[in-house]
mmCIF file of C-alpha atoms in Angstrom:
data_model
loop_
_atom_site.group_PDB
_atom_site.id
_atom_site.type_symbol
_atom_site.label_atom_id
_atom_site.label_comp_id
_atom_site.label_asym_id
_atom_site.label_seq_id
_atom_site.Cartn_x
_atom_site.Cartn_y
_atom_site.Cartn_z
ATOM 1 C CA MET A 1 -14.779 -74.459 -19.535
ATOM 2 C CA LYS A 2 -15.709 -72.317 -16.559
ATOM 3 C CA ASN A 3 -12.783 -73.616 -14.539
ATOM 4 C CA SER A 4 -10.410 -72.822 -17.406
ATOM 5 C CA LEU A 5 -11.574 -69.183 -17.535
ATOM 6 C CA LEU A 6 -11.113 -68.786 -13.809
ATOM 7 C CA PHE A 7 -7.613 -70.233 -14.091
ATOM 8 C CA VAL A 8 -6.662 -67.797 -16.882
ATOM 9 C CA LEU A 9 -8.042 -64.792 -14.955
ATOM 10 C CA GLY A 10 -6.107 -65.828 -11.875
ATOM 11 C CA CYS A 11 -2.883 -66.040 -13.882
ATOM 12 C CA LEU A 12 -3.471 -62.594 -15.385
ATOM 13 C CA MET A 13 -4.053 -61.067 -11.947
ATOM 14 C CA SER A 14 -0.870 -62.650 -10.662
ATOM 15 C CA ILE A 15 1.129 -61.311 -13.610
ATOM 16 C CA THR A 16 -0.339 -57.810 -13.145
ATOM 17 C CA ALA A 17 0.502 -57.722 -9.463
ATOM 18 C CA LEU A 18 4.003 -59.010 -10.087
ATOM 19 C CA GLY A 19 6.735 -56.369 -9.792
ATOM 20 C CA LYS A 20 4.577 -53.639 -8.231
ATOM 21 C CA GLY A 21 4.811 -51.862 -4.895
ATOM 22 C CA ILE A 22 3.596 -48.808 -3.031
ATOM 23 C CA ILE A 23 5.341 -45.761 -1.586
ATOM 24 C CA ARG A 24 3.303 -44.065 1.089
ATOM 25 C CA GLY A 25 4.163 -41.110 3.291
ATOM 26 C CA SER A 26 3.316 -37.651 4.596
ATOM 27 C CA VAL A 27 4.808 -34.195 4.099
ATOM 28 C CA ILE A 28 5.027 -31.623 6.907
ATOM 29 C CA ASP A 29 6.538 -28.176 7.405
ATOM 30 C CA ALA A 30 9.251 -27.153 9.863
ATOM 31 C CA ASP A 31 6.649 -26.713 12.620
ATOM 32 C CA GLY A 32 5.141 -30.144 12.095
ATOM 33 C CA TYR A 33 1.975 -29.042 10.295
ATOM 34 C CA PRO A 34 0.849 -31.090 7.265
ATOM 35 C CA LEU A 35 1.457 -29.553 3.848
ATOM 36 C CA MET A 36 -1.419 -29.816 1.412
ATOM 37 C CA SER A 37 -0.898 -29.832 -2.382
ATOM 38 C CA ALA A 38 2.800 -30.667 -2.184
ATOM 39 C CA VAL A 39 3.919 -32.355 -5.421
ATOM 40 C CA VAL A 40 5.612 -35.762 -5.061
ATOM 41 C CA VAL A 41 7.270 -37.117 -8.232
ATOM 42 C CA VAL A 42 9.295 -40.244 -8.980
ATOM 43 C CA LYS A 43 12.305 -38.843 -10.843
ATOM 44 C CA GLY A 44 12.871 -40.233 -14.306
ATOM 45 C CA THR A 45 9.235 -41.286 -14.677
ATOM 46 C CA THR A 46 5.836 -39.747 -15.264
ATOM 47 C CA ILE A 47 4.559 -41.043 -11.928
ATOM 48 C CA GLY A 48 3.525 -38.388 -9.431
ATOM 49 C CA THR A 49 0.820 -37.187 -7.090
ATOM 50 C CA VAL A 50 -0.086 -34.371 -4.677
ATOM 51 C CA THR A 51 -0.623 -34.524 -0.948
ATOM 52 C CA ASP A 52 -4.104 -34.347 0.553
ATOM 53 C CA LEU A 53 -5.428 -32.229 3.432
ATOM 54 C CA ASP A 54 -3.403 -34.290 5.902
ATOM 55 C CA GLY A 55 -0.222 -34.022 3.834
ATOM 56 C CA ALA A 56 -0.418 -37.724 2.925
ATOM 57 C CA PHE A 57 0.385 -39.273 -0.457
ATOM 58 C CA THR A 58 0.444 -42.703 -2.110
ATOM 59 C CA LEU A 59 2.441 -43.774 -5.181
ATOM 60 C CA ASN A 60 2.078 -47.016 -7.116
ATOM 61 C CA VAL A 61 5.509 -47.811 -8.550
ATOM 62 C CA GLU A 62 7.458 -50.694 -9.960
ATOM 63 C CA SER A 63 9.631 -52.674 -7.592
ATOM 64 C CA GLY A 64 13.191 -51.440 -7.293
ATOM 65 C CA THR A 65 15.064 -48.370 -6.076
ATOM 66 C CA HIS A 66 13.630 -44.935 -6.807
ATOM 67 C CA GLN A 67 14.375 -41.283 -6.159
ATOM 68 C CA LEU A 68 11.592 -38.960 -5.033
ATOM 69 C CA GLU A 69 11.388 -35.218 -5.603
ATOM 70 C CA ILE A 70 9.041 -33.210 -3.390
ATOM 71 C CA LYS A 71 8.079 -29.600 -4.107
ATOM 72 C CA CYS A 72 5.714 -27.139 -2.481
ATOM 73 C CA VAL A 73 5.176 -23.427 -3.047
ATOM 74 C CA GLY A 74 7.109 -21.413 -0.476
ATOM 75 C CA TYR A 75 9.365 -24.310 0.540
ATOM 76 C CA GLN A 76 12.727 -25.629 -0.567
ATOM 77 C CA PRO A 77 12.484 -28.682 -2.855
ATOM 78 C CA LEU A 78 13.654 -31.980 -1.362
ATOM 79 C CA ASN A 79 15.144 -35.040 -3.065
ATOM 80 C CA ILE A 80 14.994 -38.446 -1.371
ATOM 81 C CA ALA A 81 17.299 -41.056 -2.889
ATOM 82 C CA ASP A 82 17.412 -44.846 -2.546
ATOM 83 C CA VAL A 83 13.747 -45.441 -1.824
ATOM 84 C CA THR A 84 13.510 -49.224 -2.189
ATOM 85 C CA VAL A 85 10.234 -50.938 -3.015
ATOM 86 C CA LYS A 86 9.807 -54.711 -3.017
ATOM 87 C CA ASP A 87 7.173 -56.735 -4.820
ATOM 88 C CA ASP A 88 3.749 -56.397 -3.210
ATOM 89 C CA ASP A 89 5.266 -54.323 -0.414
ATOM 90 C CA VAL A 90 4.564 -50.871 1.039
ATOM 91 C CA ASN A 91 7.431 -48.525 1.859
ATOM 92 C CA VAL A 92 6.232 -45.943 4.382
ATOM 93 C CA LEU A 93 8.038 -42.590 4.594
ATOM 94 C CA ASN A 94 6.812 -40.851 7.724
ATOM 95 C CA GLU A 95 6.835 -37.068 8.114
ATOM 96 C CA ILE A 96 8.984 -35.789 5.284
ATOM 97 C CA LYS A 97 9.912 -32.301 6.467
ATOM 98 C CA LEU A 98 10.258 -29.356 4.062
ATOM 99 C CA GLN A 99 12.117 -26.205 5.035
ATOM 100 C CA PRO A 100 10.722 -22.767 4.154
ATOM 101 C CA ALA A 101 12.312 -21.080 1.158
ATOM 102 C CA GLY A 102 13.489 -17.887 2.802
ATOM 103 C CA SER A 103 14.664 -14.996 0.651
ATOM 104 C CA LYS A 104 16.527 -11.957 1.890
ATOM 105 C CA LEU A 105 15.413 -8.673 0.417
ATOM 106 C CA GLU A 106 17.302 -5.429 0.508
ATOM 107 C CA GLU A 107 15.712 -2.522 2.305
ATOM 108 C CA VAL A 108 13.435 -0.480 0.097
ATOM 109 C CA VAL A 109 12.538 3.054 1.166
ATOM 110 C CA ILE A 110 9.748 4.802 -0.699
ATOM 111 C CA LYS A 111 9.374 8.528 -0.231
ATOM 112 C CA ALA A 112 6.615 10.691 -1.588
ATOM 113 C CA GLU A 113 5.357 14.191 -0.943
ATOM 114 C CA ALA A 114 1.671 14.964 -0.823
ATOM 115 C CA VAL A 115 0.540 17.317 -3.567
ATOM 116 C CA ARG A 116 -1.295 20.235 -1.978
ATOM 117 C CA THR A 117 -1.088 22.819 -4.737
ATOM 118 C CA ASN A 118 -4.014 21.933 -7.017
ATOM 119 C CA GLU A 119 -7.783 21.771 -6.775
ATOM 120 C CA SER A 120 -7.857 17.964 -6.548
ATOM 121 C CA ALA A 121 -5.630 18.045 -3.466
ATOM 122 C CA LEU A 122 -7.820 20.745 -1.922
ATOM 123 C CA ILE A 123 -10.980 18.694 -2.491
ATOM 124 C CA ALA A 124 -9.302 15.656 -0.913
ATOM 125 C CA MET A 125 -8.380 17.765 2.129
ATOM 126 C CA LYS A 126 -12.000 18.883 2.491
ATOM 127 C CA ARG A 127 -13.230 15.297 2.407
ATOM 128 C CA ARG A 128 -10.792 14.173 5.101
ATOM 129 C CA SER A 129 -11.206 17.217 7.318
ATOM 130 C CA THR A 130 -13.183 16.959 10.548
ATOM 131 C CA SER A 131 -14.061 20.664 10.366
ATOM 132 C CA ILE A 132 -15.961 22.817 7.896
ATOM 133 C CA MET A 133 -13.313 24.314 5.658
ATOM 134 C CA ASP A 134 -12.760 25.989 2.333
ATOM 135 C CA GLY A 135 -9.720 27.338 0.565
ATOM 136 C CA ILE A 136 -7.847 28.213 -2.584
ATOM 137 C CA SER A 137 -4.877 26.404 -4.095
ATOM 138 C CA SER A 138 -1.700 27.703 -5.700
ATOM 139 C CA ALA A 139 -2.894 26.522 -9.112
ATOM 140 C CA GLN A 140 -6.090 28.561 -8.777
ATOM 141 C CA MET A 141 -4.141 31.646 -7.669
ATOM 142 C CA GLN A 142 -1.964 31.444 -10.762
ATOM 143 C CA LEU A 143 -5.007 30.911 -12.959
ATOM 144 C CA VAL A 144 -6.800 34.070 -11.807
ATOM 145 C CA GLY A 145 -3.593 36.119 -11.461
ATOM 146 C CA ASP A 146 -3.798 37.077 -7.769
ATOM 147 C CA GLY A 147 -0.580 38.736 -6.600
ATOM 148 C CA THR A 148 -0.940 38.600 -2.810
ATOM 149 C CA ALA A 149 -2.610 36.411 -0.224
ATOM 150 C CA ILE A 150 -5.251 39.033 0.515
ATOM 151 C CA GLU A 151 -6.359 39.095 -3.127
ATOM 152 C CA ALA A 152 -6.570 35.299 -3.214
ATOM 153 C CA SER A 153 -8.469 35.144 0.093
ATOM 154 C CA LYS A 154 -11.360 37.136 -1.398
ATOM 155 C CA ARG A 155 -12.225 34.064 -3.470
ATOM 156 C CA VAL A 156 -12.681 31.802 -0.428
ATOM 157 C CA THR A 157 -16.322 31.315 0.582
ATOM 158 C CA GLY A 158 -17.188 32.916 3.930
ATOM 159 C CA VAL A 159 -14.122 35.177 4.013
ATOM 160 C CA SER A 160 -14.371 38.969 3.936
ATOM 161 C CA ILE A 161 -11.649 41.628 3.702
ATOM 162 C CA GLU A 162 -11.216 44.804 5.762
ATOM 163 C CA ASP A 163 -8.863 47.698 5.031
ATOM 164 C CA GLY A 164 -7.429 45.731 2.112
ATOM 165 C CA LYS A 165 -5.241 43.542 4.326
ATOM 166 C CA TYR A 166 -7.188 41.885 7.161
ATOM 167 C CA ILE A 167 -9.347 38.763 6.938
ATOM 168 C CA TYR A 168 -12.611 38.090 8.745
ATOM 169 C CA VAL A 169 -14.411 34.755 8.645
ATOM 170 C CA ARG A 170 -18.214 34.358 8.746
ATOM 171 C CA GLY A 171 -18.659 38.127 9.068
ATOM 172 C CA LEU A 172 -17.308 38.282 12.622
ATOM 173 C CA GLY A 173 -14.822 40.926 13.736
ATOM 174 C CA ASP A 174 -11.077 40.878 14.128
ATOM 175 C CA ARG A 175 -11.090 39.549 17.692
ATOM 176 C CA TYR A 176 -12.861 36.355 16.576
ATOM 177 C CA THR A 177 -10.475 35.423 13.756
ATOM 178 C CA ARG A 178 -7.057 33.806 14.028
ATOM 179 C CA THR A 179 -4.448 33.674 11.247
ATOM 180 C CA THR A 180 -1.583 31.152 11.241
ATOM 181 C CA LEU A 181 1.417 30.536 8.991
ATOM 182 C CA ASN A 182 2.094 26.838 8.359
ATOM 183 C CA GLY A 183 0.011 26.071 11.446
ATOM 184 C CA ILE A 184 2.060 28.383 13.701
ATOM 185 C CA GLN A 185 0.625 31.491 15.300
ATOM 186 C CA ILE A 186 2.673 34.581 14.538
ATOM 187 C CA PRO A 187 2.115 38.150 15.763
ATOM 188 C CA GLY A 188 0.756 40.743 13.366
ATOM 189 C CA LEU A 189 2.368 44.042 12.491
ATOM 190 C CA ASP A 190 -0.499 45.982 14.053
ATOM 191 C CA PRO A 191 -0.618 45.561 17.870
ATOM 192 C CA ASP A 192 -4.286 46.557 17.892
ATOM 193 C CA LYS A 193 -5.312 43.739 15.550
ATOM 194 C CA ASN A 194 -5.699 40.052 16.319
ATOM 195 C CA SER A 195 -5.428 38.892 12.702
ATOM 196 C CA LEU A 196 -2.361 39.002 10.485
ATOM 197 C CA GLN A 197 -1.812 41.403 7.607
ATOM 198 C CA MET A 198 -2.312 39.228 4.531
ATOM 199 C CA ASP A 199 -1.033 41.675 1.926
ATOM 200 C CA ILE A 200 2.603 40.986 2.843
ATOM 201 C CA PHE A 201 2.544 37.422 1.426
ATOM 202 C CA PRO A 202 3.049 37.081 -2.352
ATOM 203 C CA THR A 203 1.118 34.211 -3.915
ATOM 204 C CA ASN A 204 4.218 32.759 -5.604
ATOM 205 C CA LEU A 205 5.363 31.644 -2.136
ATOM 206 C CA ILE A 206 2.046 30.039 -1.147
ATOM 207 C CA ASP A 207 0.836 26.457 -1.693
ATOM 208 C CA ASN A 208 -2.682 27.057 -0.398
ATOM 209 C CA ILE A 209 -4.846 29.139 1.917
ATOM 210 C CA ILE A 210 -7.318 27.226 4.087
ATOM 211 C CA ALA A 211 -10.153 28.754 6.127
ATOM 212 C CA HIS A 212 -11.571 26.629 8.977
ATOM 213 C CA LYS A 213 -15.038 27.782 10.000
ATOM 214 C CA ASN A 214 -15.667 25.751 13.142
ATOM 215 C CA PHE A 215 -13.809 24.109 15.989
ATOM 216 C CA SER A 216 -11.836 20.877 15.693
ATOM 217 C CA ALA A 217 -9.546 18.983 18.058
ATOM 218 C CA GLU A 218 -6.397 19.613 15.992
ATOM 219 C CA LEU A 219 -6.977 23.394 15.794
ATOM 220 C CA PRO A 220 -6.131 26.093 18.373
ATOM 221 C CA ALA A 221 -8.908 27.052 20.779
ATOM 222 C CA ASP A 222 -8.421 30.837 20.732
ATOM 223 C CA PHE A 223 -10.739 31.693 17.850
ATOM 224 C CA THR A 224 -14.497 31.920 17.489
ATOM 225 C CA GLY A 225 -15.234 33.099 13.975
ATOM 226 C CA GLY A 226 -12.670 31.114 12.049
ATOM 227 C CA LEU A 227 -9.044 30.223 11.539
ATOM 228 C CA VAL A 228 -7.116 30.968 8.347
ATOM 229 C CA ASN A 229 -3.900 29.056 7.681
ATOM 230 C CA ILE A 230 -1.377 30.055 5.024
ATOM 231 C CA GLU A 231 0.755 27.139 3.857
ATOM 232 C CA THR A 232 3.922 28.229 2.103
ATOM 233 C CA LYS A 233 5.949 26.333 -0.471
ATOM 234 C CA SER A 234 8.731 24.049 0.705
ATOM 235 C CA PHE A 235 12.321 25.208 0.409
ATOM 236 C CA PRO A 236 13.496 24.084 -3.070
ATOM 237 C CA GLU A 237 16.169 21.390 -3.243
ATOM 238 C CA LYS A 238 17.587 22.893 -6.434
ATOM 239 C CA LYS A 239 18.339 26.447 -7.459
ATOM 240 C CA ILE A 240 15.494 28.082 -9.329
ATOM 241 C CA PHE A 241 15.907 31.005 -11.688
ATOM 242 C CA LYS A 242 12.914 32.583 -13.392
ATOM 243 C CA VAL A 243 12.836 35.397 -15.911
ATOM 244 C CA SER A 244 9.700 37.127 -17.148
ATOM 245 C CA VAL A 245 9.395 39.726 -19.862
ATOM 246 C CA GLY A 246 6.401 41.951 -20.478
ATOM 247 C CA ILE A 247 5.465 44.613 -22.955
ATOM 248 C CA GLY A 248 2.682 47.141 -23.010
ATOM 249 C CA TYR A 249 1.331 49.774 -25.333
ATOM 250 C CA ASN A 250 -0.694 52.841 -24.400
ATOM 251 C CA PRO A 251 -1.850 54.889 -27.396
#
């Protein structure tokens, strides 16, 4: 009885092994490096596997001729036809090379202008600045109704006004203060004054007024008390036309 069971088991094992084979191989990239997690599928069947860390794979298939499809993210898919497998045989496919899936993109140019006319932009400038600074934005000028730069400058901490048109910083005199327009030093109308007359600039032409109260590498070196910079609005790309109407009554 025991011998009969062994004989039956041996026959079953022989039948199971009959008509089976193995496809074994490795997948590499164009530079010869192994590709991990590449998908290897026998087309027309549900048989498939993925490559290991060394790019190797093993497929148990029926004997006959098969077609393999190999895919990997970032690489062009590859089809290998006429892969023949014999009974109880191993077909080794060495170094299956996948080419990168290159894609040509058109040039994309992104342009943006920094917003420097509101309080949020002014706070961001203070955080990034290497010097102690304060200022007032265009939005704040419009909110309080200041008509000229000298009126707006009165609201900047550490700035004082003299003769209704000159700015002093930190209480120091005219000789210690420098005024610039868009970062450029310009001469004042009064030859006896070092600072610029601020009452000649209307606020509707100004983005912000910044007062620097100490030295910094990017600032000029010819001031001691402080430096005030007036940044004007950019030249508009389109025509702008504004009309305002007012009415008053005085009993």
